[in-house]
Every structure is written in structure tokens, then in C-alpha cells.
């Protein structure tokens, strides 16, 4: 619930920012129009959608198994993750804007944020047991990092889709305008992204139903 609310907030913030770019001639922010540019923008959104599908198929499955694998510490981990996520969403747009102003490549920031999700999944290979304080600390720290990285990831995603929507609208010169193109691009993105829950949960449930041993759990999180 908190994650979806944060995504909606970021979308509204960047919708206004992207729409404001239409009248600008900043060649660094938006590419020059060309006949094939609208199709390129659509392919770029499709590529990002598939990347998020792959990333969150593993993450959503690992998140859903937190309490099963780590017991009460799994719930604590999720509390730390989403508590940090909620607080950092407030300042994420300003942080991303400052990063861009200082020349930080947005694709690099997006990749770094995604790798934090991968780290959180891999940490679950080591089950948290009583007295294993090292595993407890690593688990809490990895979830804290996800809470810090998630607002950046989703802010850049919304910014990227917003700019592609503006550029595609300028190139296609359709009747829908920026709002119509942005609705179509966001619809395509979230239609693909939402399959991540089914893919990740289905794969993990199938593997654990076949074999619930320690080795199967190690294989599961390595696969995710």
C-alpha cells in the first residue's frame, strides 16, 4: 500500500514537471524530433517495463517470503524498509534533481538503485537464526538500503517515462497530446510490471512445494 501510494505521488509530481518541458528548447533534456522518435520512445518504455518485471519478480517473491524464512525478523526488516521508503519519498524528487544538475547519469543512478534490490534478495540466502547477530544486521542493513534506493528508483522511472511521453507527443503530433501519450506509456509500463508479482510468487511457491529443504531455499533466492 505504501509503495503504491509513493508511486502515485511521484507520478503526479513528475507529470507537472514533464508537461512544463514541452515549451522548452533544452536539447540536453529532450532529443530532437524525428519521424522514428515516437517509436523509439515506445521501445524505451517497453525495455524499462521488462527490466522492472525481471527485477521485481525476484524482489516481490523475496519480500513475500520474509516472515516464512526469517520469522519475526522478516517483519522487522519490512518495517524498516517501508518506513525508510515512506520518509525518503518526500525528498526524493529534490535529490534526483540535484543529482542531475551535477551531471550524474540517470541511467547509472537507476542501475545502482536496482542493484540494491538484488542485494536484498541475495541476503536472504543466509537464514536468520537465534544468536546470529551478523545475519540480523546484514538483513536490516540491506532492507534499509532498499528503503533509501526505492524512492530514487521510482522517481527516475517516472521522470524517464514523463520525458519520453513529452518527446513522443512532440514527434507524433497526435490529438491526445502529452497527457494522452503519458497515460498510454504508464498503462503499458504498469501492465507489464504488475506481472512481476505473479511470476515471482508462482516460481517461489512451486519450488518450495516441491522441496522445502535448506538447499532449495538457497537455490530459490539465488534464482530470484
mmCIF file of C-alpha atoms in Angstrom:
data_model
loop_
_atom_site.group_PDB
_atom_site.id
_atom_site.type_symbol
_atom_site.label_atom_id
_atom_site.label_comp_id
_atom_site.label_asym_id
_atom_site.label_seq_id
_atom_site.Cartn_x
_atom_site.Cartn_y
_atom_site.Cartn_z
ATOM 1 C CA UNK A 1 0.000 0.000 0.000
ATOM 2 C CA UNK A 2 2.769 2.436 0.935
ATOM 3 C CA UNK A 3 4.737 1.587 -2.208
ATOM 4 C CA UNK A 4 1.753 2.199 -4.495
ATOM 5 C CA UNK A 5 0.964 5.466 -2.754
ATOM 6 C CA UNK A 6 4.549 6.601 -3.170
ATOM 7 C CA UNK A 7 4.493 5.687 -6.855
ATOM 8 C CA UNK A 8 1.289 7.691 -7.371
ATOM 9 C CA UNK A 9 2.796 10.703 -5.593
ATOM 10 C CA UNK A 10 5.947 10.573 -7.717
ATOM 11 C CA UNK A 11 3.823 10.279 -10.886
ATOM 12 C CA UNK A 12 1.853 13.415 -10.055
ATOM 13 C CA UNK A 13 4.998 15.369 -9.236
ATOM 14 C CA UNK A 14 6.777 14.461 -12.438
ATOM 15 C CA UNK A 15 3.681 14.792 -14.632
ATOM 16 C CA UNK A 16 3.737 18.510 -13.978
ATOM 17 C CA UNK A 17 7.496 18.694 -14.475
ATOM 18 C CA UNK A 18 7.401 16.782 -17.743
ATOM 19 C CA UNK A 19 4.479 18.816 -19.095
ATOM 20 C CA UNK A 20 6.363 22.004 -18.329
ATOM 21 C CA UNK A 21 9.178 20.833 -20.594
ATOM 22 C CA UNK A 22 7.022 20.970 -23.707
ATOM 23 C CA UNK A 23 7.712 24.627 -24.306
ATOM 24 C CA UNK A 24 11.432 24.364 -23.591
ATOM 25 C CA UNK A 25 14.184 24.009 -26.181
ATOM 26 C CA UNK A 26 16.616 22.220 -23.887
ATOM 27 C CA UNK A 27 18.391 19.771 -26.192
ATOM 28 C CA UNK A 28 20.013 18.111 -23.203
ATOM 29 C CA UNK A 29 16.696 17.197 -21.619
ATOM 30 C CA UNK A 30 14.771 16.166 -24.735
ATOM 31 C CA UNK A 31 16.013 14.758 -28.006
ATOM 32 C CA UNK A 32 15.289 16.419 -31.316
ATOM 33 C CA UNK A 33 12.135 15.267 -33.059
ATOM 34 C CA UNK A 34 12.377 12.800 -35.935
ATOM 35 C CA UNK A 35 9.872 10.563 -37.741
ATOM 36 C CA UNK A 36 11.075 7.453 -35.891
ATOM 37 C CA UNK A 37 11.417 9.096 -32.493
ATOM 38 C CA UNK A 38 7.918 8.242 -31.203
ATOM 39 C CA UNK A 39 8.521 4.546 -31.923
ATOM 40 C CA UNK A 40 11.920 4.741 -30.221
ATOM 41 C CA UNK A 41 10.302 6.263 -27.140
ATOM 42 C CA UNK A 42 7.756 3.459 -27.030
ATOM 43 C CA UNK A 43 10.512 0.840 -27.288
ATOM 44 C CA UNK A 44 12.414 2.559 -24.486
ATOM 45 C CA UNK A 45 9.377 2.368 -22.205
ATOM 46 C CA UNK A 46 8.917 -1.281 -23.163
ATOM 47 C CA UNK A 47 12.552 -2.046 -22.315
ATOM 48 C CA UNK A 48 12.240 -0.378 -18.922
ATOM 49 C CA UNK A 49 8.995 -2.255 -18.268
ATOM 50 C CA UNK A 50 10.652 -5.619 -18.942
ATOM 51 C CA UNK A 51 13.630 -4.683 -16.764
ATOM 52 C CA UNK A 52 11.318 -3.800 -13.864
ATOM 53 C CA UNK A 53 9.405 -7.035 -14.436
ATOM 54 C CA UNK A 54 12.600 -9.062 -14.065
ATOM 55 C CA UNK A 55 13.816 -7.065 -11.058
ATOM 56 C CA UNK A 56 10.568 -7.089 -9.087
ATOM 57 C CA UNK A 57 9.721 -10.703 -9.883
ATOM 58 C CA UNK A 58 12.627 -11.615 -7.611
ATOM 59 C CA UNK A 59 12.115 -8.828 -5.117
ATOM 60 C CA UNK A 60 8.380 -9.349 -4.600
ATOM 61 C CA UNK A 61 8.894 -13.066 -4.063
ATOM 62 C CA UNK A 62 11.695 -12.453 -1.554
ATOM 63 C CA UNK A 63 9.583 -9.854 0.217
ATOM 64 C CA UNK A 64 6.622 -12.221 0.447
ATOM 65 C CA UNK A 65 8.795 -14.945 1.963
ATOM 66 C CA UNK A 66 10.373 -12.723 4.622
ATOM 67 C CA UNK A 67 8.253 -13.945 7.522
ATOM 68 C CA UNK A 68 8.482 -17.577 6.362
ATOM 69 C CA UNK A 69 12.262 -17.533 6.058
ATOM 70 C CA UNK A 70 13.268 -15.110 8.811
ATOM 71 C CA UNK A 71 10.343 -15.300 11.245
ATOM 72 C CA UNK A 72 9.690 -12.156 13.269
ATOM 73 C CA UNK A 73 12.868 -10.553 11.929
ATOM 74 C CA UNK A 74 11.307 -10.704 8.476
ATOM 75 C CA UNK A 75 8.507 -8.427 9.657
ATOM 76 C CA UNK A 76 11.037 -6.108 11.299
ATOM 77 C CA UNK A 77 13.004 -5.992 8.036
ATOM 78 C CA UNK A 78 9.919 -4.999 6.073
ATOM 79 C CA UNK A 79 9.031 -2.362 8.674
ATOM 80 C CA UNK A 80 12.489 -0.817 8.338
ATOM 81 C CA UNK A 81 12.278 -0.961 4.524
ATOM 82 C CA UNK A 82 8.886 0.669 4.092
ATOM 83 C CA UNK A 83 9.346 3.109 6.957
ATOM 84 C CA UNK A 84 12.520 4.413 5.318
ATOM 85 C CA UNK A 85 10.849 4.334 1.901
ATOM 86 C CA UNK A 86 7.945 6.475 3.107
ATOM 87 C CA UNK A 87 10.144 9.102 4.769
ATOM 88 C CA UNK A 88 12.582 9.381 1.860
ATOM 89 C CA UNK A 89 9.836 9.808 -0.742
ATOM 90 C CA UNK A 90 9.370 13.372 0.492
ATOM 91 C CA UNK A 91 12.852 14.488 -0.548
ATOM 92 C CA UNK A 92 13.482 12.085 -3.464
ATOM 93 C CA UNK A 93 12.452 14.486 -6.297
ATOM 94 C CA UNK A 94 14.779 17.193 -4.974
ATOM 95 C CA UNK A 95 17.613 14.683 -4.550
ATOM 96 C CA UNK A 96 17.215 13.375 -8.103
ATOM 97 C CA UNK A 97 17.075 16.919 -9.471
ATOM 98 C CA UNK A 98 20.284 17.815 -7.658
ATOM 99 C CA UNK A 99 21.980 14.659 -8.927
ATOM 100 C CA UNK A 100 21.019 15.567 -12.487
ATOM 101 C CA UNK A 101 22.143 19.171 -12.071
ATOM 102 C CA UNK A 102 25.547 17.895 -11.002
ATOM 103 C CA UNK A 103 25.865 15.710 -14.079
ATOM 104 C CA UNK A 104 25.113 12.320 -12.542
ATOM 105 C CA UNK A 105 23.823 10.000 -15.318
ATOM 106 C CA UNK A 106 20.274 8.980 -14.524
ATOM 107 C CA UNK A 107 20.800 5.524 -16.025
ATOM 108 C CA UNK A 108 23.705 4.944 -13.645
ATOM 109 C CA UNK A 109 21.595 6.019 -10.661
ATOM 110 C CA UNK A 110 18.776 3.761 -11.848
ATOM 111 C CA UNK A 111 21.155 0.802 -12.166
ATOM 112 C CA UNK A 112 22.675 1.422 -8.742
ATOM 113 C CA UNK A 113 19.217 1.555 -7.151
ATOM 114 C CA UNK A 114 18.233 -1.693 -8.880
ATOM 115 C CA UNK A 115 21.376 -3.441 -7.645
ATOM 116 C CA UNK A 116 20.349 -2.646 -4.065
ATOM 117 C CA UNK A 117 17.174 -4.674 -4.661
ATOM 118 C CA UNK A 118 19.309 -7.550 -5.940
ATOM 119 C CA UNK A 119 21.449 -7.352 -2.784
ATOM 120 C CA UNK A 120 18.359 -7.588 -0.586
ATOM 121 C CA UNK A 121 17.249 -10.756 -2.402
ATOM 122 C CA UNK A 122 20.680 -12.398 -2.143
ATOM 123 C CA UNK A 123 20.974 -11.616 1.575
ATOM 124 C CA UNK A 124 18.041 -13.961 2.191
ATOM 125 C CA UNK A 125 20.207 -16.911 1.178
ATOM 126 C CA UNK A 126 21.558 -16.713 4.743
ATOM 127 C CA UNK A 127 18.600 -17.513 7.070
ATOM 128 C CA UNK A 128 18.354 -15.508 10.280
ATOM 129 C CA UNK A 129 18.702 -17.768 13.306
ATOM 130 C CA UNK A 130 18.707 -17.127 17.035
ATOM 131 C CA UNK A 131 22.013 -15.605 18.120
ATOM 132 C CA UNK A 132 23.266 -14.990 14.585
ATOM 133 C CA UNK A 133 23.590 -11.241 15.007
ATOM 134 C CA UNK A 134 25.697 -10.867 11.878
ATOM 135 C CA UNK A 135 22.857 -12.144 9.705
ATOM 136 C CA UNK A 136 20.386 -9.950 11.597
ATOM 137 C CA UNK A 137 22.481 -6.838 10.983
ATOM 138 C CA UNK A 138 23.064 -7.637 7.308
ATOM 139 C CA UNK A 139 19.353 -8.220 6.796
ATOM 140 C CA UNK A 140 18.376 -4.944 8.475
ATOM 141 C CA UNK A 141 21.055 -3.007 6.629
ATOM 142 C CA UNK A 142 20.096 -4.390 3.215
ATOM 143 C CA UNK A 143 16.428 -3.538 3.796
ATOM 144 C CA UNK A 144 17.413 -0.065 4.965
ATOM 145 C CA UNK A 145 19.356 0.409 1.723
ATOM 146 C CA UNK A 146 16.318 -0.645 -0.303
ATOM 147 C CA UNK A 147 14.248 1.921 1.584
ATOM 148 C CA UNK A 148 16.783 4.582 0.572
ATOM 149 C CA UNK A 149 17.125 3.409 -3.029
ATOM 150 C CA UNK A 150 13.440 2.803 -3.803
ATOM 151 C CA UNK A 151 12.373 6.487 -3.869
ATOM 152 C CA UNK A 152 15.256 7.259 -6.231
ATOM 153 C CA UNK A 153 14.386 4.307 -8.452
ATOM 154 C CA UNK A 154 10.696 5.210 -8.754
ATOM 155 C CA UNK A 155 11.356 8.934 -9.151
ATOM 156 C CA UNK A 156 13.749 8.299 -12.043
ATOM 157 C CA UNK A 157 11.272 5.840 -13.567
ATOM 158 C CA UNK A 158 8.530 8.470 -13.537
ATOM 159 C CA UNK A 159 10.897 11.142 -14.815
ATOM 160 C CA UNK A 160 12.090 8.884 -17.636
ATOM 161 C CA UNK A 161 8.568 7.930 -18.723
ATOM 162 C CA UNK A 162 7.453 11.556 -18.455
ATOM 163 C CA UNK A 163 10.236 12.819 -20.699
ATOM 164 C CA UNK A 164 9.687 10.053 -23.206
ATOM 165 C CA UNK A 165 5.986 10.932 -23.258
ATOM 166 C CA UNK A 166 6.728 14.587 -23.960
ATOM 167 C CA UNK A 167 9.156 13.668 -26.714
ATOM 168 C CA UNK A 168 6.781 11.130 -28.303
ATOM 169 C CA UNK A 169 3.926 13.646 -28.215
ATOM 170 C CA UNK A 170 6.068 16.259 -29.929
ATOM 171 C CA UNK A 171 7.114 13.815 -32.634
ATOM 172 C CA UNK A 172 3.752 12.202 -33.320
ATOM 173 C CA UNK A 173 1.767 15.468 -33.115
ATOM 174 C CA UNK A 174 -1.311 13.417 -32.231
ATOM 175 C CA UNK A 175 -4.568 14.734 -30.882
ATOM 176 C CA UNK A 176 -4.073 13.149 -27.451
ATOM 177 C CA UNK A 177 -1.194 15.433 -26.535
ATOM 178 C CA UNK A 178 1.259 14.825 -23.708
ATOM 179 C CA UNK A 179 -1.388 13.644 -21.235
ATOM 180 C CA UNK A 180 -2.703 11.008 -23.648
ATOM 181 C CA UNK A 181 0.747 9.687 -24.527
ATOM 182 C CA UNK A 182 1.769 9.653 -20.877
ATOM 183 C CA UNK A 183 -1.357 7.684 -19.978
ATOM 184 C CA UNK A 184 -0.590 5.152 -22.708
ATOM 185 C CA UNK A 185 3.060 4.804 -21.662
ATOM 186 C CA UNK A 186 2.222 4.459 -17.968
ATOM 187 C CA UNK A 187 -0.503 1.952 -18.790
ATOM 188 C CA UNK A 188 1.961 -0.134 -20.787
ATOM 189 C CA UNK A 189 4.594 0.068 -18.055
ATOM 190 C CA UNK A 190 2.348 -0.930 -15.158
ATOM 191 C CA UNK A 191 0.576 -3.633 -17.163
ATOM 192 C CA UNK A 192 3.914 -5.368 -17.658
ATOM 193 C CA UNK A 193 5.283 -4.502 -14.216
ATOM 194 C CA UNK A 194 2.291 -5.978 -12.358
ATOM 195 C CA UNK A 195 3.083 -9.416 -13.797
ATOM 196 C CA UNK A 196 6.176 -9.450 -11.564
ATOM 197 C CA UNK A 197 4.104 -10.493 -8.556
ATOM 198 C CA UNK A 198 2.598 -13.472 -10.337
ATOM 199 C CA UNK A 199 5.906 -14.571 -11.862
ATOM 200 C CA UNK A 200 7.944 -14.308 -8.662
ATOM 201 C CA UNK A 201 5.326 -15.740 -6.308
ATOM 202 C CA UNK A 202 4.483 -18.549 -8.726
ATOM 203 C CA UNK A 203 8.095 -19.628 -9.177
ATOM 204 C CA UNK A 204 8.897 -19.497 -5.454
ATOM 205 C CA UNK A 205 5.725 -21.330 -4.420
ATOM 206 C CA UNK A 206 6.354 -24.074 -6.952
ATOM 207 C CA UNK A 207 9.931 -24.627 -5.851
ATOM 208 C CA UNK A 208 9.093 -24.672 -2.131
ATOM 209 C CA UNK A 209 6.161 -27.017 -2.749
ATOM 210 C CA UNK A 210 8.498 -29.486 -4.449
ATOM 211 C CA UNK A 211 11.256 -29.268 -1.858
ATOM 212 C CA UNK A 212 11.193 -27.242 1.373
ATOM 213 C CA UNK A 213 14.748 -28.080 2.442
ATOM 214 C CA UNK A 214 17.533 -25.592 3.186
ATOM 215 C CA UNK A 215 19.176 -26.339 -0.168
ATOM 216 C CA UNK A 216 16.006 -25.491 -2.073
ATOM 217 C CA UNK A 217 15.714 -22.151 -0.302
ATOM 218 C CA UNK A 218 19.311 -21.323 -1.177
ATOM 219 C CA UNK A 219 18.577 -22.229 -4.804
ATOM 220 C CA UNK A 220 15.362 -20.177 -4.700
ATOM 221 C CA UNK A 221 16.942 -16.899 -3.608
ATOM 222 C CA UNK A 222 19.927 -17.430 -5.900
ATOM 223 C CA UNK A 223 17.486 -17.928 -8.789
ATOM 224 C CA UNK A 224 15.411 -14.872 -7.805
#
